[in-house]
mmCIF file of N, CA, C and O in Angstrom:
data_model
loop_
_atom_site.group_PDB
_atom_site.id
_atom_site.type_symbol
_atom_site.label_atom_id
_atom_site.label_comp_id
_atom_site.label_asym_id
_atom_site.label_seq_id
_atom_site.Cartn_x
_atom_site.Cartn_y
_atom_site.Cartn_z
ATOM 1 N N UNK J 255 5.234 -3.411 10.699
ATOM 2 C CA UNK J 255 4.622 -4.415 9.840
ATOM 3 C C UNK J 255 5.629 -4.842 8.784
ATOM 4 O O UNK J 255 5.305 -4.571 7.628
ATOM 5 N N UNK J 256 6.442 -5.273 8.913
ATOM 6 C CA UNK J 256 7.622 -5.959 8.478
ATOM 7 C C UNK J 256 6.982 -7.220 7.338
ATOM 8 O O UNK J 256 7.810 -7.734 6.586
ATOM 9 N N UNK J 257 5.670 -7.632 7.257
ATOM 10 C CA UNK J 257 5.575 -8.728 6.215
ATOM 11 C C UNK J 257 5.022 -8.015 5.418
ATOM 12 O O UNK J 257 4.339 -8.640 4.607
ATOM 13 N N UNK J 258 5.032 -6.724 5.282
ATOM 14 C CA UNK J 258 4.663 -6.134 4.443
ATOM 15 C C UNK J 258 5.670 -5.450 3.087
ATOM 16 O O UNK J 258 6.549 -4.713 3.533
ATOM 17 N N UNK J 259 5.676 -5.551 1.853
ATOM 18 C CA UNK J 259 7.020 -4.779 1.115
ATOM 19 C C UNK J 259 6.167 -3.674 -0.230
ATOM 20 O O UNK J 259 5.064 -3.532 -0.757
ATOM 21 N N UNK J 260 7.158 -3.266 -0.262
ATOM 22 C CA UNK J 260 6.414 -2.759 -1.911
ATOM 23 C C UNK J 260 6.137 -3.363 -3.109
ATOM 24 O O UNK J 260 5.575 -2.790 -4.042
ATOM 25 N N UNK J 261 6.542 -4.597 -3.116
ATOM 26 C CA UNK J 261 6.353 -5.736 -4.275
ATOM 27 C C UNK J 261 5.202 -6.036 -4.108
ATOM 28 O O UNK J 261 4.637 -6.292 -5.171
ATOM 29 N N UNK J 262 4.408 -6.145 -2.975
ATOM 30 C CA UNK J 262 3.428 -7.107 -2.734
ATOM 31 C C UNK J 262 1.910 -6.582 -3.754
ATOM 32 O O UNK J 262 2.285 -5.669 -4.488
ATOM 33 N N UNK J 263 1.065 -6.753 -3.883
ATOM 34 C CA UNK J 263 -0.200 -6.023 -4.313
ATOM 35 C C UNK J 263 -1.364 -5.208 -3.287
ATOM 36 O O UNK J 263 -1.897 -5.721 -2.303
ATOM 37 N N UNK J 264 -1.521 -4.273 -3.629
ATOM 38 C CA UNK J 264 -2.351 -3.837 -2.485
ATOM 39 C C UNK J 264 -3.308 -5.096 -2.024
ATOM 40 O O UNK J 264 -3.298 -5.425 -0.838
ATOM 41 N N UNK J 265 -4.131 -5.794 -2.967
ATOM 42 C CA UNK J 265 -4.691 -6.926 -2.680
ATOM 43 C C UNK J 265 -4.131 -7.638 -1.357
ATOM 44 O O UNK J 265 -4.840 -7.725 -0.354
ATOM 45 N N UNK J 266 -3.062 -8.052 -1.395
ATOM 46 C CA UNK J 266 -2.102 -9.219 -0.766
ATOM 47 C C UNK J 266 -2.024 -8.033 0.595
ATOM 48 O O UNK J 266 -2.419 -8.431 1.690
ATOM 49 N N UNK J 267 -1.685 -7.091 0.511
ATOM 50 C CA UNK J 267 -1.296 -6.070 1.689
ATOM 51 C C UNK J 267 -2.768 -6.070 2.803
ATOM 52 O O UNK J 267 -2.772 -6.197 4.028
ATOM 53 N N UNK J 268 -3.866 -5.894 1.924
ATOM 54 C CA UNK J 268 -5.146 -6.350 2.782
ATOM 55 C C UNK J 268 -5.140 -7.687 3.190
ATOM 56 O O UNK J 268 -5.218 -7.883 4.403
ATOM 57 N N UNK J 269 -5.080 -8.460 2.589
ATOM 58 C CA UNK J 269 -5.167 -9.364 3.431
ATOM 59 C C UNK J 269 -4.141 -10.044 4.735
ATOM 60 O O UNK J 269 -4.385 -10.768 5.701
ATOM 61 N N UNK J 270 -3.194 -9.551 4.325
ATOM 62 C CA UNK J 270 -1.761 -9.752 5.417
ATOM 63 C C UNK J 270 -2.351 -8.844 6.644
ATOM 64 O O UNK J 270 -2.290 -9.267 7.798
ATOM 65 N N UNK J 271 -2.776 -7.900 6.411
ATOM 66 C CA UNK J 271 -3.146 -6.751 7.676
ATOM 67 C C UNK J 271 -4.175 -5.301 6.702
ATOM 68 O O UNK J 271 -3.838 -4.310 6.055
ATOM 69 N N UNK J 272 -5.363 -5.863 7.052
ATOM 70 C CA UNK J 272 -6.341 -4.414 6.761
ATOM 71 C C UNK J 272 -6.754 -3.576 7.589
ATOM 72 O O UNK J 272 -7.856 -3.028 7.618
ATOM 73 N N UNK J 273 -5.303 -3.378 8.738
ATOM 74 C CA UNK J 273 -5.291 -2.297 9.517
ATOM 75 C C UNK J 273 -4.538 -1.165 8.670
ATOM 76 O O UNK J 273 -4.505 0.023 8.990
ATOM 77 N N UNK J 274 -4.041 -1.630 7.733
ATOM 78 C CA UNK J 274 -3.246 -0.645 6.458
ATOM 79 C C UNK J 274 -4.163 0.301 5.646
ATOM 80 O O UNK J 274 -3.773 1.166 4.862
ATOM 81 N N UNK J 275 -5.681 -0.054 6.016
ATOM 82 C CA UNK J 275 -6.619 0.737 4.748
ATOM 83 C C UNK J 275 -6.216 2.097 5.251
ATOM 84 O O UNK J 275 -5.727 2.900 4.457
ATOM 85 N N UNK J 276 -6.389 2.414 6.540
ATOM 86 C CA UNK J 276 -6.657 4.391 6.750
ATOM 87 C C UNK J 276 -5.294 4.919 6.111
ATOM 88 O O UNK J 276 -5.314 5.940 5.424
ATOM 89 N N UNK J 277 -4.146 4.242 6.334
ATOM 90 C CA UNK J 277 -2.808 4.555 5.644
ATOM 91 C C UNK J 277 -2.877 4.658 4.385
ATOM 92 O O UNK J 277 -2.254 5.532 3.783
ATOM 93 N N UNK J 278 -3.740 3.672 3.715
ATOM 94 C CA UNK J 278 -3.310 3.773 2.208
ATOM 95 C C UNK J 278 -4.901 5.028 1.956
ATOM 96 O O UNK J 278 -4.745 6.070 1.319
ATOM 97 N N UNK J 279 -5.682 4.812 2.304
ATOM 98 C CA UNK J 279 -6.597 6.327 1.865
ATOM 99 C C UNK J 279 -6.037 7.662 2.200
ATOM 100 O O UNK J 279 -6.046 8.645 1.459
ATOM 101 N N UNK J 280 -5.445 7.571 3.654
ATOM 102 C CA UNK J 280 -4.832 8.986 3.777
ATOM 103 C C UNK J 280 -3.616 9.462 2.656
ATOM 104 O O UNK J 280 -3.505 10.627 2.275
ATOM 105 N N UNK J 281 -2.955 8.627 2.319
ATOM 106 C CA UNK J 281 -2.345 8.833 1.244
ATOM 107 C C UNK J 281 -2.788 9.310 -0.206
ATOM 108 O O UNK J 281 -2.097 9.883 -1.049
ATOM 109 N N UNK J 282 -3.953 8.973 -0.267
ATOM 110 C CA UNK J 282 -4.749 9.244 -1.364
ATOM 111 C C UNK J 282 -5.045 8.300 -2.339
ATOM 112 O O UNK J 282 -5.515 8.548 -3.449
ATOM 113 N N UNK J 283 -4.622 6.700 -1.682
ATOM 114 C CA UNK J 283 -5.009 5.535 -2.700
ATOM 115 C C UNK J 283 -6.238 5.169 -2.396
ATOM 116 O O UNK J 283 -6.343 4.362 -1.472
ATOM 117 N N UNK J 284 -7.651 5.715 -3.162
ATOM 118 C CA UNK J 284 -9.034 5.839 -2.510
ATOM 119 C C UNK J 284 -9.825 4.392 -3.672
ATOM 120 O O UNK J 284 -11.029 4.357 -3.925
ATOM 121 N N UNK J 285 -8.882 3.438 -4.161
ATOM 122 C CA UNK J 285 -9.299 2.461 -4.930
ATOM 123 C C UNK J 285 -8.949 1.137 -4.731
ATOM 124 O O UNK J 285 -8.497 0.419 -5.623
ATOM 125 N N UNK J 286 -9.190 0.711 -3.323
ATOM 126 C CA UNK J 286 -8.961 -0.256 -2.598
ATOM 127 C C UNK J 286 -8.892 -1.436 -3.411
ATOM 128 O O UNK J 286 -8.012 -2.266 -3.638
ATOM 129 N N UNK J 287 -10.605 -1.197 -3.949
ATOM 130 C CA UNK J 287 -10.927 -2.332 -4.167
ATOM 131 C C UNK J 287 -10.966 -2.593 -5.952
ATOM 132 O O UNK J 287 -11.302 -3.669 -6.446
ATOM 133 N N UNK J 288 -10.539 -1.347 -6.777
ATOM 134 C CA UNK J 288 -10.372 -1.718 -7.843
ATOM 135 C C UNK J 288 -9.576 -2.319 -8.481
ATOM 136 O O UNK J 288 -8.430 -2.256 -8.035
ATOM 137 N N UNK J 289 -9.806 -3.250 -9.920
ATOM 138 C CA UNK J 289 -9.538 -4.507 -10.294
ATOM 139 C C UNK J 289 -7.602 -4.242 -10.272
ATOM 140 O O UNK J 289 -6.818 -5.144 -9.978
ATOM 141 N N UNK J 290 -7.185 -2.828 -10.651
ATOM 142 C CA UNK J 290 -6.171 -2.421 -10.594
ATOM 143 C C UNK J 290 -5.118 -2.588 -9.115
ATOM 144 O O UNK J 290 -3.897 -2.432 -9.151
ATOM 145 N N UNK J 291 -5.875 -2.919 -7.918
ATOM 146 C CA UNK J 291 -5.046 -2.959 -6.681
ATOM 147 C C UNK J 291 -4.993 -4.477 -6.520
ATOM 148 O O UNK J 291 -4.624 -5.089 -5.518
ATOM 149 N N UNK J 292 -5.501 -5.068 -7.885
ATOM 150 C CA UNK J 292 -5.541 -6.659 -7.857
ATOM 151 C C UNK J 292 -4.134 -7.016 -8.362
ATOM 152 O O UNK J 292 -3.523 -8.029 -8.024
ATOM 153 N N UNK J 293 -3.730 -6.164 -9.128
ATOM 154 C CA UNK J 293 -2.822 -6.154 -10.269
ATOM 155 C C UNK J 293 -1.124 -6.000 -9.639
ATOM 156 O O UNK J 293 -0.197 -6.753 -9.339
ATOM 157 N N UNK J 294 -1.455 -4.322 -9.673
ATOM 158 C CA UNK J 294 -0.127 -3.778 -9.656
ATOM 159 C C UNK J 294 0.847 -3.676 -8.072
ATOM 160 O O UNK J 294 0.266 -3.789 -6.992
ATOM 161 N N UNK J 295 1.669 -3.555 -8.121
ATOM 162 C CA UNK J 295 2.318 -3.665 -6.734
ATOM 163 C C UNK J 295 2.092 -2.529 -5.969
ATOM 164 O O UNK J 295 1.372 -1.732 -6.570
ATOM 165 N N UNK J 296 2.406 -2.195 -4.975
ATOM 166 C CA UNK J 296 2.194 -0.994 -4.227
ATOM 167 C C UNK J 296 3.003 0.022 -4.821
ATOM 168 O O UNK J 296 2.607 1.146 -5.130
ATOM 169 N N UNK J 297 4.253 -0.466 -4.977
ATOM 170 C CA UNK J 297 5.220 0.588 -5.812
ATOM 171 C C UNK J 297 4.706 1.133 -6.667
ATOM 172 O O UNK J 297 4.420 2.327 -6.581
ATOM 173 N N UNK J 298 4.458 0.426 -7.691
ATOM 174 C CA UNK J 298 3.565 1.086 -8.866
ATOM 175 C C UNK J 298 2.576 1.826 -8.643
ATOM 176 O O UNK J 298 2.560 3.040 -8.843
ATOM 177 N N UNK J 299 1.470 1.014 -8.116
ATOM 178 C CA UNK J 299 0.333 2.538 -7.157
ATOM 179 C C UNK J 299 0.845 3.421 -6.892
ATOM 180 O O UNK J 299 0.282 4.384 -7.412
ATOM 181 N N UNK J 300 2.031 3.813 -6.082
ATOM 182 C CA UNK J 300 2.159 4.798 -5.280
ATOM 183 C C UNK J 300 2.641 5.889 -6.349
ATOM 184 O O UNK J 300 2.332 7.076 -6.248
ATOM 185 N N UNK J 301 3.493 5.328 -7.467
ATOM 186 C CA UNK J 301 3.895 5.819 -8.584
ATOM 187 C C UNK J 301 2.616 6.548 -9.545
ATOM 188 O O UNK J 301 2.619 7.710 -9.951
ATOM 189 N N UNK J 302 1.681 5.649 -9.744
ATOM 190 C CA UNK J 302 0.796 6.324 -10.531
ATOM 191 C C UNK J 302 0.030 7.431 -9.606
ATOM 192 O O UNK J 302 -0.348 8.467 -10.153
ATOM 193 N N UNK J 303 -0.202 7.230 -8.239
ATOM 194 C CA UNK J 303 -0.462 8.228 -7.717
ATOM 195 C C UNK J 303 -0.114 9.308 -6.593
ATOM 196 O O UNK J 303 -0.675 9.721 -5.578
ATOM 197 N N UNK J 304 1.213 9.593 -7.338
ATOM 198 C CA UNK J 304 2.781 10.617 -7.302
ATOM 199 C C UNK J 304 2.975 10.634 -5.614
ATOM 200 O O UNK J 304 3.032 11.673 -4.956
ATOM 201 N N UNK J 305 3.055 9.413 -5.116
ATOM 202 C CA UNK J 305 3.374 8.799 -3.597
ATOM 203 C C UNK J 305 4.392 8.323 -3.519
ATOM 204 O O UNK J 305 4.665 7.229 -4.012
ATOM 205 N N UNK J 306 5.309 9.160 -2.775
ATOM 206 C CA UNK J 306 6.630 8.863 -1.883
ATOM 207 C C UNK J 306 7.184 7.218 -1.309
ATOM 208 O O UNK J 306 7.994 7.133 -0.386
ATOM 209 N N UNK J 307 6.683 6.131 -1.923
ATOM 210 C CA UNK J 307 7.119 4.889 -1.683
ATOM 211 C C UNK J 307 7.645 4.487 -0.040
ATOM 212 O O UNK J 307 7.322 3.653 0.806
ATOM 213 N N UNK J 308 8.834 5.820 -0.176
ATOM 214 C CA UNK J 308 9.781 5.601 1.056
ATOM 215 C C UNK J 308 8.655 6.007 2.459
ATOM 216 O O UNK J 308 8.560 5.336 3.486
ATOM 217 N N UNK J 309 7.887 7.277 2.142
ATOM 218 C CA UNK J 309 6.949 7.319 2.556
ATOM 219 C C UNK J 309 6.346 6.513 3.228
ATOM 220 O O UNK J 309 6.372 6.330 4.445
ATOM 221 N N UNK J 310 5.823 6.043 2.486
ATOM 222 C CA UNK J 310 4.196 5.320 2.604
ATOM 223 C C UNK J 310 4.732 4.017 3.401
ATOM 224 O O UNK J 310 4.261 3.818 4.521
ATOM 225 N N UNK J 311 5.573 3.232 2.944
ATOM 226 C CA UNK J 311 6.294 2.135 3.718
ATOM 227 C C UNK J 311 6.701 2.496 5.146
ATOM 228 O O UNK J 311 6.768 1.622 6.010
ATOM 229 N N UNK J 312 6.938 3.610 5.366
ATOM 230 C CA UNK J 312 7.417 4.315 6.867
ATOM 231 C C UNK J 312 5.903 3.981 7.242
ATOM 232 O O UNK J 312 5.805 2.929 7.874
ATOM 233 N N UNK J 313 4.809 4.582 7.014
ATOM 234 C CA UNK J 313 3.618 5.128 7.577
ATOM 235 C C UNK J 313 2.962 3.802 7.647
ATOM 236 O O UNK J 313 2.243 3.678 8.639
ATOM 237 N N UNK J 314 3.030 2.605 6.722
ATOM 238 C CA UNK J 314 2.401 1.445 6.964
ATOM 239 C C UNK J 314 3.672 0.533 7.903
ATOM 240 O O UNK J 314 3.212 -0.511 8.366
ATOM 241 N N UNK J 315 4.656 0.696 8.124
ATOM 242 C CA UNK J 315 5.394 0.024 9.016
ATOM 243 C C UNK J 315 4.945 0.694 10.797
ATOM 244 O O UNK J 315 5.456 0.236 11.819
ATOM 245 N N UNK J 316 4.149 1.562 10.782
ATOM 246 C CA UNK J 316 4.003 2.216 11.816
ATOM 247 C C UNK J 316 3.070 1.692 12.535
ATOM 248 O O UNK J 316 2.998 1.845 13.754
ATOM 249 N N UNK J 317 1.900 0.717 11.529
ATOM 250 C CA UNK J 317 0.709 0.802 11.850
ATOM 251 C C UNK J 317 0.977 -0.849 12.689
ATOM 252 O O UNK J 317 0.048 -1.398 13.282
#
């Protein structure tokens, strides 16, 4: 999933492909839909909730 980056907003990431949700819950981002995944970039999420970036971009490029 290559149109996907860490800049983007989780927001924007659902809608590009919300085959990404089980990836981003298994990770432990369980606030899909709060006003905050409107906001901040994925980077930052993953940051506030102590997630491996390099990670998580592997595991949603998979999907």
């Amino acid at each position: 999933m290559s149109n996907i980056t860490k800049d983007m907003t989780i927001g924007e990431i659902l809608q590009v492909n919300p085959d990404v949700v089980p990836v981003l819950l298994n990770a432990g981002m369980h606030c899909l839909g709060c006003p905050a995944s409107q906001a901040e970039s994925l980077e930052e999420a993953a940051m506030v909730h102590g997630i491996d970036i390099d990670e998580l971009m592997k595991a949603i490029e998979e999907v």
